[in-house]
Short mmCIF file of C-alpha atoms in Angstrom, two decimals:
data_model
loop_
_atom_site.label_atom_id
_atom_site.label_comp_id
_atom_site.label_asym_id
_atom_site.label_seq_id
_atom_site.Cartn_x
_atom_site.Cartn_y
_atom_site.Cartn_z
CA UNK A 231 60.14 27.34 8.98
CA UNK A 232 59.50 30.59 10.57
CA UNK A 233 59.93 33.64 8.61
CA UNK A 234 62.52 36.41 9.17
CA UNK A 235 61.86 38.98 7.11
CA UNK A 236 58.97 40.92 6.90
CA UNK A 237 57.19 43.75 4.19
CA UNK A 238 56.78 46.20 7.54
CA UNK A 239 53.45 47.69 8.37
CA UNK A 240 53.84 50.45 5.35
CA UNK A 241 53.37 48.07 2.60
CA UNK A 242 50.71 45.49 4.84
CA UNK A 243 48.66 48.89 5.21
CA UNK A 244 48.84 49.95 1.95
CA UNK A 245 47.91 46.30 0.63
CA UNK A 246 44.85 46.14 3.41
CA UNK A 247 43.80 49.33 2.36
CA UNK A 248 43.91 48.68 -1.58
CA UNK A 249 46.06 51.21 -1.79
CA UNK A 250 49.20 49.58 -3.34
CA UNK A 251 50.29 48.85 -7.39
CA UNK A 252 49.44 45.22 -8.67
CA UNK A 253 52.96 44.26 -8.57
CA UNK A 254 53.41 45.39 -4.98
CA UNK A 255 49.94 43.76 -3.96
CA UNK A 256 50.98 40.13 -6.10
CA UNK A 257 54.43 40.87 -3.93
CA UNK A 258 52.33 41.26 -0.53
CA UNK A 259 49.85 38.35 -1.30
CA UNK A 260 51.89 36.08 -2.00
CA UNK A 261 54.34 36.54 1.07
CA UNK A 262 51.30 36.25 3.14
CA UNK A 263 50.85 32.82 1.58
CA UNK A 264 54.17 32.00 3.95
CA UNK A 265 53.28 34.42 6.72
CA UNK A 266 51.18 33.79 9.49
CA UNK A 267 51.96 36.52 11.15
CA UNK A 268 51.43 39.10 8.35
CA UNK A 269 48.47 37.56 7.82
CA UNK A 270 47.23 38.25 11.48
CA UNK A 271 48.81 41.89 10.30
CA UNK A 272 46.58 42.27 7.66
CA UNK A 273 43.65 40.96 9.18
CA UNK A 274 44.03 43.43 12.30
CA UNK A 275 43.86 46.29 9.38
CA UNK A 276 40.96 44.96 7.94
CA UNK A 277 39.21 44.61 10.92
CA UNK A 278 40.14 48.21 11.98
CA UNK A 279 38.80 49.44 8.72
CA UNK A 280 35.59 47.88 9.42
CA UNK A 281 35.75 49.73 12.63
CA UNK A 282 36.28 53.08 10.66
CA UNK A 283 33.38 52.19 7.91
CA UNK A 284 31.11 51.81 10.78
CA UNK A 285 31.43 54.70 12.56
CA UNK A 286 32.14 57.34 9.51
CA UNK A 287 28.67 59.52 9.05
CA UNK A 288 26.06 57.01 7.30
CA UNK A 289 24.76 58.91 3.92
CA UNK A 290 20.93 57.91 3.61
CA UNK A 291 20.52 56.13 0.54
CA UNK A 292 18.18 57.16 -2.34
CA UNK A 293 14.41 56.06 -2.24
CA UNK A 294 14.59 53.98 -4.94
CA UNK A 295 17.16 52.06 -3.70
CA UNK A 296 16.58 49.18 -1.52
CA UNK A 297 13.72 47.87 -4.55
CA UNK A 298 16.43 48.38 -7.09
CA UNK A 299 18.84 46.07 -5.43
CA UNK A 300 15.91 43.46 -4.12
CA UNK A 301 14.85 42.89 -7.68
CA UNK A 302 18.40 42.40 -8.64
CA UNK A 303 19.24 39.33 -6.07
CA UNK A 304 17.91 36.94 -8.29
CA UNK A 305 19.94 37.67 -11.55
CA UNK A 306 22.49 35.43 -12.24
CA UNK A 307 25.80 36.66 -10.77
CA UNK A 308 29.42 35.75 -11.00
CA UNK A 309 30.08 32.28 -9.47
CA UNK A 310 31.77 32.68 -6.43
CA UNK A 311 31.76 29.08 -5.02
CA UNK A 312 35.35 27.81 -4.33
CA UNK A 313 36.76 25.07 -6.52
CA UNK A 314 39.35 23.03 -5.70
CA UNK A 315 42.92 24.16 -6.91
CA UNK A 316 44.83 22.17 -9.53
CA UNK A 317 48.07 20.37 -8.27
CA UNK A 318 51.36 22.91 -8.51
CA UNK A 319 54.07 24.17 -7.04
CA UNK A 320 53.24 28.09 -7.91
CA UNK A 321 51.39 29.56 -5.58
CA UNK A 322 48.12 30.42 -5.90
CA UNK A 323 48.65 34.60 -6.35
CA UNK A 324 51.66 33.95 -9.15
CA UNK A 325 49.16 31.28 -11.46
CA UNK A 326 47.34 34.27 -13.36
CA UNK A 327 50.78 35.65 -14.49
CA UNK A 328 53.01 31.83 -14.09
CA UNK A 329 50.76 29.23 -14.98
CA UNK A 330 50.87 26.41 -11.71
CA UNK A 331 54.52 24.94 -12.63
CA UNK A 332 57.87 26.61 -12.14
CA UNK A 333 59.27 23.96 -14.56
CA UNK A 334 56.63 24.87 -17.15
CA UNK A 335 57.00 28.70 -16.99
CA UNK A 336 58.57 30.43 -20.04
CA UNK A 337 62.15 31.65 -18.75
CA UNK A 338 64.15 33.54 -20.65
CA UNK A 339 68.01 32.89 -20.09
CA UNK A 340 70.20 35.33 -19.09
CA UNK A 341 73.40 34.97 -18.00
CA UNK A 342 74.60 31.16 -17.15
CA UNK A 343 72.50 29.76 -14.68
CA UNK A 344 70.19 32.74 -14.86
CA UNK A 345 66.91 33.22 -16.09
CA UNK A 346 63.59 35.54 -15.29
CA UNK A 347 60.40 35.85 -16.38
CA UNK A 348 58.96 39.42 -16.23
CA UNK A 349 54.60 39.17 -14.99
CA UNK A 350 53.57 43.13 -15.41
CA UNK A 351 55.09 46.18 -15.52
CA UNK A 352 52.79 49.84 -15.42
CA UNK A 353 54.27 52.97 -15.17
CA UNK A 354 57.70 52.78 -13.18
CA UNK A 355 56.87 49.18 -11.18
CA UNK A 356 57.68 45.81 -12.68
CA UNK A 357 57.19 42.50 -11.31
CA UNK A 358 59.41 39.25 -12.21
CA UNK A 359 60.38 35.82 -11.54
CA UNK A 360 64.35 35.26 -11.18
CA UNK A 361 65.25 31.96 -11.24
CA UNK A 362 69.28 31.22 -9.94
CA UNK A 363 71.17 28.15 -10.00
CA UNK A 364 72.88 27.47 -6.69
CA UNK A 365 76.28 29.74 -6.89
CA UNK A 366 74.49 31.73 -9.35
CA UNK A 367 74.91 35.56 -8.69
CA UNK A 368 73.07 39.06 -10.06
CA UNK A 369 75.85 41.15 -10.65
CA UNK A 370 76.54 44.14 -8.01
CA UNK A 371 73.71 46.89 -8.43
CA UNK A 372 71.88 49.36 -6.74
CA UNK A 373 68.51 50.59 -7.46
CA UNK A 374 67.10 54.28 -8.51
CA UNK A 375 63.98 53.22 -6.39
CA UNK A 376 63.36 51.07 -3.89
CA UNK A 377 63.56 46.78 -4.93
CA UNK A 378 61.82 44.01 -3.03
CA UNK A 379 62.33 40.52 -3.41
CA UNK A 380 60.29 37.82 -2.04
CA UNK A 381 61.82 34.35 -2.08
CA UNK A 382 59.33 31.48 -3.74
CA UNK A 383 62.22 28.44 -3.51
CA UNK A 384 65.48 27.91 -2.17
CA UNK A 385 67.62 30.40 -0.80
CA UNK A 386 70.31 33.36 -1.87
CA UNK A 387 72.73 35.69 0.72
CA UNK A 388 74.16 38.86 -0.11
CA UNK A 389 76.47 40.93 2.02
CA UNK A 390 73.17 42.10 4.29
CA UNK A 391 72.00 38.54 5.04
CA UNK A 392 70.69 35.27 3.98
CA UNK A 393 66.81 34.75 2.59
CA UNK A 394 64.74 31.49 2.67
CA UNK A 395 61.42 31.39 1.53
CA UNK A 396 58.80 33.61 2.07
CA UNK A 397 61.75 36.27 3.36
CA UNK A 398 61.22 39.59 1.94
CA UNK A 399 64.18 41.49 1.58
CA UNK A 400 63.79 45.58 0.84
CA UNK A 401 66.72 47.14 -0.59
CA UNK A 402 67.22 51.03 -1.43
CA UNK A 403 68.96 53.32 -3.33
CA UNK A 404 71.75 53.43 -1.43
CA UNK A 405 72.36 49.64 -0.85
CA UNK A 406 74.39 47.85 -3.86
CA UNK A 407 74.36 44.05 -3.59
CA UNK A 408 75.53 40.99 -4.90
CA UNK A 409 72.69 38.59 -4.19
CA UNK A 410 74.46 34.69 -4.85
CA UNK A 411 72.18 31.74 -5.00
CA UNK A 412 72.90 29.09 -2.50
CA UNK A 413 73.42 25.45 -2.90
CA UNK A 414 70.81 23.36 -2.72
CA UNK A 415 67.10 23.70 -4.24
CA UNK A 416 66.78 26.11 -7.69
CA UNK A 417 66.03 29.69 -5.61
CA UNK A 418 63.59 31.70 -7.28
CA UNK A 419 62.55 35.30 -6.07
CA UNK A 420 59.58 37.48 -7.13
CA UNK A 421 61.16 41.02 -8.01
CA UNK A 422 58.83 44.28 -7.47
CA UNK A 423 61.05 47.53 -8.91
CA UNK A 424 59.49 50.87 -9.21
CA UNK A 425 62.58 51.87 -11.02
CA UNK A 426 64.96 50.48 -12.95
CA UNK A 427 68.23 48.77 -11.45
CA UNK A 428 71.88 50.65 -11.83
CA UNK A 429 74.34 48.60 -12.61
CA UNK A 430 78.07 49.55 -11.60
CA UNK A 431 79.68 47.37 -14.45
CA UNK A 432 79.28 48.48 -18.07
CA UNK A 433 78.31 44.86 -19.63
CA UNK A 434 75.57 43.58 -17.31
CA UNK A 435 74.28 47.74 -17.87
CA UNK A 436 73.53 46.52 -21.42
CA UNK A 437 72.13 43.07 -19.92
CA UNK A 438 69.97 45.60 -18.09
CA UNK A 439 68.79 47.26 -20.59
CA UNK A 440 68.05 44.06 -22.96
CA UNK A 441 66.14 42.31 -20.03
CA UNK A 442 64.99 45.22 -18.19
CA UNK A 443 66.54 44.15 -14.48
CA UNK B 157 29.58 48.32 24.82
CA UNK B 158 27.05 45.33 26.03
CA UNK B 159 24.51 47.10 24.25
CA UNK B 160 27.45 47.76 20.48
CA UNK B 161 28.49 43.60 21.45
CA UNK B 162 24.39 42.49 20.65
CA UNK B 163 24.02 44.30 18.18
CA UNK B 164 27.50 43.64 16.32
CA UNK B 165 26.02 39.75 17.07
CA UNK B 166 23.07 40.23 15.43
CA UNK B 167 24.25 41.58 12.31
CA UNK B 168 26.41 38.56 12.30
CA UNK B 169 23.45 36.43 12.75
CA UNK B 170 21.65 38.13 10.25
CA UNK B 171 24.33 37.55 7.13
CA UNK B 172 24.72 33.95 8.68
CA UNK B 173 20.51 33.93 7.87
CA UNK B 174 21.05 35.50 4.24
CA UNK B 175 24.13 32.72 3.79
CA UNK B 176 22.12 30.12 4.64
CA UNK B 177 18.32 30.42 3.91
CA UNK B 178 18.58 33.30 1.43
CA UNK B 179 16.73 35.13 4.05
CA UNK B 180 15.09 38.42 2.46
CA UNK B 181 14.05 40.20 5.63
CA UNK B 182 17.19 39.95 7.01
CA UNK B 183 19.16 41.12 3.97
CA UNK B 184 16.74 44.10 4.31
CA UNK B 185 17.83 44.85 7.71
CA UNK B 186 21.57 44.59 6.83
CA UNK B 187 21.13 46.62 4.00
CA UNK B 188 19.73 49.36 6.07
CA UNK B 189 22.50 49.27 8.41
CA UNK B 190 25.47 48.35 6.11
CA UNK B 191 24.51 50.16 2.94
CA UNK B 192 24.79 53.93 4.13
CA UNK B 193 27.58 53.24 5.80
CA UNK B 194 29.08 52.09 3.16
CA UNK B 195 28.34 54.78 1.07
CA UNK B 196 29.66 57.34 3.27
CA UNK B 197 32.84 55.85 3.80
CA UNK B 198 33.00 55.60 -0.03
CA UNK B 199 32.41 59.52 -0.10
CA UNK B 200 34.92 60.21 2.57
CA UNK B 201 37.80 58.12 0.17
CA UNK B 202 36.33 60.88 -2.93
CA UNK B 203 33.84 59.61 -4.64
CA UNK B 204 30.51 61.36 -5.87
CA UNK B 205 27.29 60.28 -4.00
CA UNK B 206 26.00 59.17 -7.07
CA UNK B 207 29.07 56.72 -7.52
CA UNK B 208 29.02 55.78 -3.80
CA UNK B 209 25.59 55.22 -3.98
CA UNK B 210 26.25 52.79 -6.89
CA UNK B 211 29.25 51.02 -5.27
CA UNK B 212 27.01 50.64 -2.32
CA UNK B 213 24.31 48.93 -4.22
CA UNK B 214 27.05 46.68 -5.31
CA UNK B 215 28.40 45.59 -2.37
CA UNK B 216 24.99 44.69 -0.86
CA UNK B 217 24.46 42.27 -3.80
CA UNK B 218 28.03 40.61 -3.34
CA UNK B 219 26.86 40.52 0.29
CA UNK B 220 24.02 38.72 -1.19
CA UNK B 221 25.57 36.35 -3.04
CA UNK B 222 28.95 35.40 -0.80
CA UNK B 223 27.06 35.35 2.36
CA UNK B 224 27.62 31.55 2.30
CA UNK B 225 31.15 32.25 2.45
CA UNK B 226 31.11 34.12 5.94
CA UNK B 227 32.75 32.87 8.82
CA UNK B 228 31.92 34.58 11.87
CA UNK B 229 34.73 32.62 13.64
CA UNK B 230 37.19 34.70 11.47
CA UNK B 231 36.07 37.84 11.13
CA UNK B 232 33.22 40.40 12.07
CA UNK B 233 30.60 40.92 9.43
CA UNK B 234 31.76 45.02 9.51
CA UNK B 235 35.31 43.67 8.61
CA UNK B 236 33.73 41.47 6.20
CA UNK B 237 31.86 43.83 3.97
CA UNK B 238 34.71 46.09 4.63
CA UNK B 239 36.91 43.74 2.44
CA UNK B 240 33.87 43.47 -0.06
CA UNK B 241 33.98 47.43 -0.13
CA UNK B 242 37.49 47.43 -0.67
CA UNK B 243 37.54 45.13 -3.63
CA UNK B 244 34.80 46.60 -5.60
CA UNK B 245 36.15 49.91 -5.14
CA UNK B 246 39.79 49.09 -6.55
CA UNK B 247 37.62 47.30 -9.54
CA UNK B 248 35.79 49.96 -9.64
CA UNK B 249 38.62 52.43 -10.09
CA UNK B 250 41.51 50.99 -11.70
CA UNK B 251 42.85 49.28 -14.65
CA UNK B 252 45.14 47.02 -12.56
CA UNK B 253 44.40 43.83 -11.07
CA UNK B 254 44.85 43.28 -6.83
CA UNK B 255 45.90 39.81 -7.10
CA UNK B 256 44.99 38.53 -3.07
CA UNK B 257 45.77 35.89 -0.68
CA UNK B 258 43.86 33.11 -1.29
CA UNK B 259 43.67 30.75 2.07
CA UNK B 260 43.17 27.96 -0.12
CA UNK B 261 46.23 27.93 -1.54
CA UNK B 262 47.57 24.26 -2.07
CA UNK B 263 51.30 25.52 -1.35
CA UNK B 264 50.17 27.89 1.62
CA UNK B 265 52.14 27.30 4.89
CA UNK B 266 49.29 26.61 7.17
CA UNK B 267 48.05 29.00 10.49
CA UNK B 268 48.83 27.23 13.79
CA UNK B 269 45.57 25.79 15.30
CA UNK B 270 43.96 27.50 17.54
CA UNK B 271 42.23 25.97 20.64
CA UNK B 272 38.75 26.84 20.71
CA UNK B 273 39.09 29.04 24.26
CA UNK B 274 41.98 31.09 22.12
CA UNK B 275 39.48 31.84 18.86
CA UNK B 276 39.13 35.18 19.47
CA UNK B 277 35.65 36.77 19.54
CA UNK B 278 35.98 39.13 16.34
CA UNK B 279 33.01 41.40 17.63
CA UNK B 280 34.59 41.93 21.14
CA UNK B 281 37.98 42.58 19.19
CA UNK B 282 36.73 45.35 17.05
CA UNK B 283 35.41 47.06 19.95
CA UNK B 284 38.31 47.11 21.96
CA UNK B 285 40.15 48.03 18.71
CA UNK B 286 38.12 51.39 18.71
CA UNK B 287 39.48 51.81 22.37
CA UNK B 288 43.00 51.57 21.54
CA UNK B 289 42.68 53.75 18.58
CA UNK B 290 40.63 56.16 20.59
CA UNK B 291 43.80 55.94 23.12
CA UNK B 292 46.17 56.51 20.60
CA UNK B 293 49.00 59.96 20.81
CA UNK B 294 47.41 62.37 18.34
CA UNK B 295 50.36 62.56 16.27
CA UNK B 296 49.99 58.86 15.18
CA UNK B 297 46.07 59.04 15.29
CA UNK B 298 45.86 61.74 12.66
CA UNK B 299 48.46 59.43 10.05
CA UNK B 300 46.07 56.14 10.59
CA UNK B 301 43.22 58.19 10.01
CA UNK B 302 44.65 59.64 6.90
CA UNK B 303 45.50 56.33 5.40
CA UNK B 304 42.09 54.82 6.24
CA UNK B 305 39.63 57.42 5.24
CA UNK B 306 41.82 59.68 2.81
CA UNK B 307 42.96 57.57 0.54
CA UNK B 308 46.19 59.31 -0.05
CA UNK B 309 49.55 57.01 -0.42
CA UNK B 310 52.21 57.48 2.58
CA UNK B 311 54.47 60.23 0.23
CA UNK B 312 51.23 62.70 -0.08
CA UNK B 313 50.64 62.65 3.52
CA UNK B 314 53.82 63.01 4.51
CA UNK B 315 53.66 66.01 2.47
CA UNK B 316 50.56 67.33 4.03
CA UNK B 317 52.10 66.77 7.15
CA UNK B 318 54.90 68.69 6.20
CA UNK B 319 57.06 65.55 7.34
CA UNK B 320 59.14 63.04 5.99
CA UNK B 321 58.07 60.38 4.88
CA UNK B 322 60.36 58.33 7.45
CA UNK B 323 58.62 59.73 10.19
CA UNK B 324 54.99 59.02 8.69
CA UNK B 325 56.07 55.01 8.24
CA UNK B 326 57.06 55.47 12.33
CA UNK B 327 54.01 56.45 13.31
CA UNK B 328 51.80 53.75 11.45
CA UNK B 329 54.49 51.26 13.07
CA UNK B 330 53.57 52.59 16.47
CA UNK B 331 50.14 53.06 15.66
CA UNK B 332 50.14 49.81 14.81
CA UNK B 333 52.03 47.96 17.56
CA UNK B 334 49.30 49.68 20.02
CA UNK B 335 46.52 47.72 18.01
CA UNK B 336 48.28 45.07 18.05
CA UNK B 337 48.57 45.21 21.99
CA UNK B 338 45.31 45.59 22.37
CA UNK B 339 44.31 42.86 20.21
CA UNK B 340 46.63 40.66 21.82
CA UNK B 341 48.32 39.61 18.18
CA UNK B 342 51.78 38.59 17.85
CA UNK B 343 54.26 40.44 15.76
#
């Protein structure tokens, strides 16, 4: 299934570049994971940063230092072979902060057939895991930054389109939503906020404010 | 360019002879071309030569030890240790973790094949990379540059710029849909 919606150049450079938050790199990683194309994105960055570190003005290292990394090679170092990857439906980015089951994960119920499970949050940025039943909706709210969510299984629509997995939709300030799960497989999203969500009725406000969506 | 192709080759060759015979003279001969590089682009981003010099160090021992892991069939040994550079530098720096792809992800929705005659030749690639970016309007030349080698995020160079920030995320999107072009990638 081909993807539709993308994270945009912006957020692929910043990610290629190390530039970007942990939540917005676990957001990027992980859509790569169903992108191909971002992926050859990516990789076209990388390899044009190469380009740069090769031609930027070499700065002569010090004497000393050619022996003082030759006597090092032999130490023992971090072991970087690759192992084989336990069975799971989590992918691969998500494990540090899900474990490698959806079904095992430690959601925290919401509202009825809602759950989440928040991964990190530093400074203004969260990540988090919502989990929807199929006709299960996020009450209308708009954002006081910008929101991204990446979908992991099944599907939702809102009034600006429908999202399979690995679409990334971006919303703003100015866009309020109501994003509905839709039938079929459990959808869950990965959330990335750098602010917190406004809600426009007063009871899910308080929700928000318990659960931090 | 002939001459930039061998030599892009042989440094391939030569991490290919570190990954698989733990080959000292030729780790010597990448670390005199790889590590000052290295450290200068680490002093263009901010850091102190004495930290860059450090970092640098470090990267030539990851090259060390992961040179088993290269590839040359996906990707140049410049974009290689690039990536290395990267990584160690965000450790380096920050609290936070960069959780990355990982391409052997069980759940991972698998790249098309390629047919041998399509694998692109990563050296060639790079070079006509620096063509296209060479090519590129100034306007969206100066933006790609300052995201590359001045570490500054989009908002703060916008505001150097003096422009919105709108009109900074247009340029890297034409920047990059000339690379792109010239690269021959799909978007």
């Amino acid at each position: 299934m081909t993807v539709m919606h993308h994270p945009g150049d912006e957020l692929l450079l910043s990610y290629a570049l190390g530039a970007s938050s942990e939540a917005v790199s676990l957001l990027v990683a992980t859509h790569l994971s169903f992108c191909e194309i971002c992926r050859n994105s990516v990789h076209l960055m990388e390899v044009a940063g190469g380009a740069m570190m090769s031609d930027v003005e070499p700065v002569v290292m010090t004497a000393r230092s050619l022996q003082s990394v030759l006597a090092r090679l032999d130490d023992k170092g971090p072991d970087v072979a690759r192992t084989a990857k336990a069975f799971g439906d989590v992918p691969t980015t998500l494990r540090a902060y899900v474990g490698n089951e959806f079904s095992k994960a430690r959601w925290v119920a919401v509202a009825p057939g809602l759950a989440h499970l928040p991964l990190l949050a530093y400074g203004g940025t969260k990540a988090r895991l919502i989990r929807a039943k199929p006709g299960a909706a996020v009450s209308t709210h708009s954002h006081r930054g910008e929101e991204w969510t990446l979908v992991l299984t099944g599907s939702y629509h809102d009034e600006t389109g429908f999202y399979r997995p690995g679409d990334m939709q971006s919303t703003t300030p100015e866009i309020y939503h109501r994003p509905v799960a839709n039938d079929g497989p459990v959808c869950i999203n990965l959330a990335v906020t750098d602010a917190p969500l406004i809600f426009k009725d007063a009871l899910p406000s308080l929700l928000g404010k318990l659960f931090g969506f | 360019m002939e001459r930039h192709l061998q030599h892009a080759q042989r440094i391939n060759d030569l991490v290919g002879a570190v990954g698989r015979n733990g080959d000292k003279a030729a780790f010597k001969e990448l670390f005199d071309h790889f590590a000052p590089r290295v450290k200068g682009y680490l002093m263009r981003l901010g850091a102190s030569a004495a930290v860059a010099e450090d970092l640098a160090q470090d990267v030539m021992l990851a090259l060390w030890r992961k040179a088993f892991q290269f590839d040359p069939a996906k990707a140049s040994a410049s974009t290689w240790v690039f990536t290395i550079a990267r990584n160690l530098r965000i450790d380096a720096i920050r609290k936070e973790r960069r959780p990355e792809f990982d391409a052997d992800d069980p759940t991972l929705a698998p790249s098309s094949e390629r047919s041998s005659d399509e694998n692109l030749d990563w050296a060639k690639a790079e070079e006509r990379l620096r063509e296209a970016l060479v090519m590129l309007p100034r306007e969206q030349a100066q933006v790609i540059e300052l995201s590359f080698l001045a570490d500054k995020p989009h908002s703060a160079i916008a505001a150097e710029l003096g422009l919105p920030l709108g009109t900074v995320k247009s340029r890297i999107r034409l920047a990059m849909a000339q690379l792109r072009g010239a690269l021959g990638v799909r978007s």
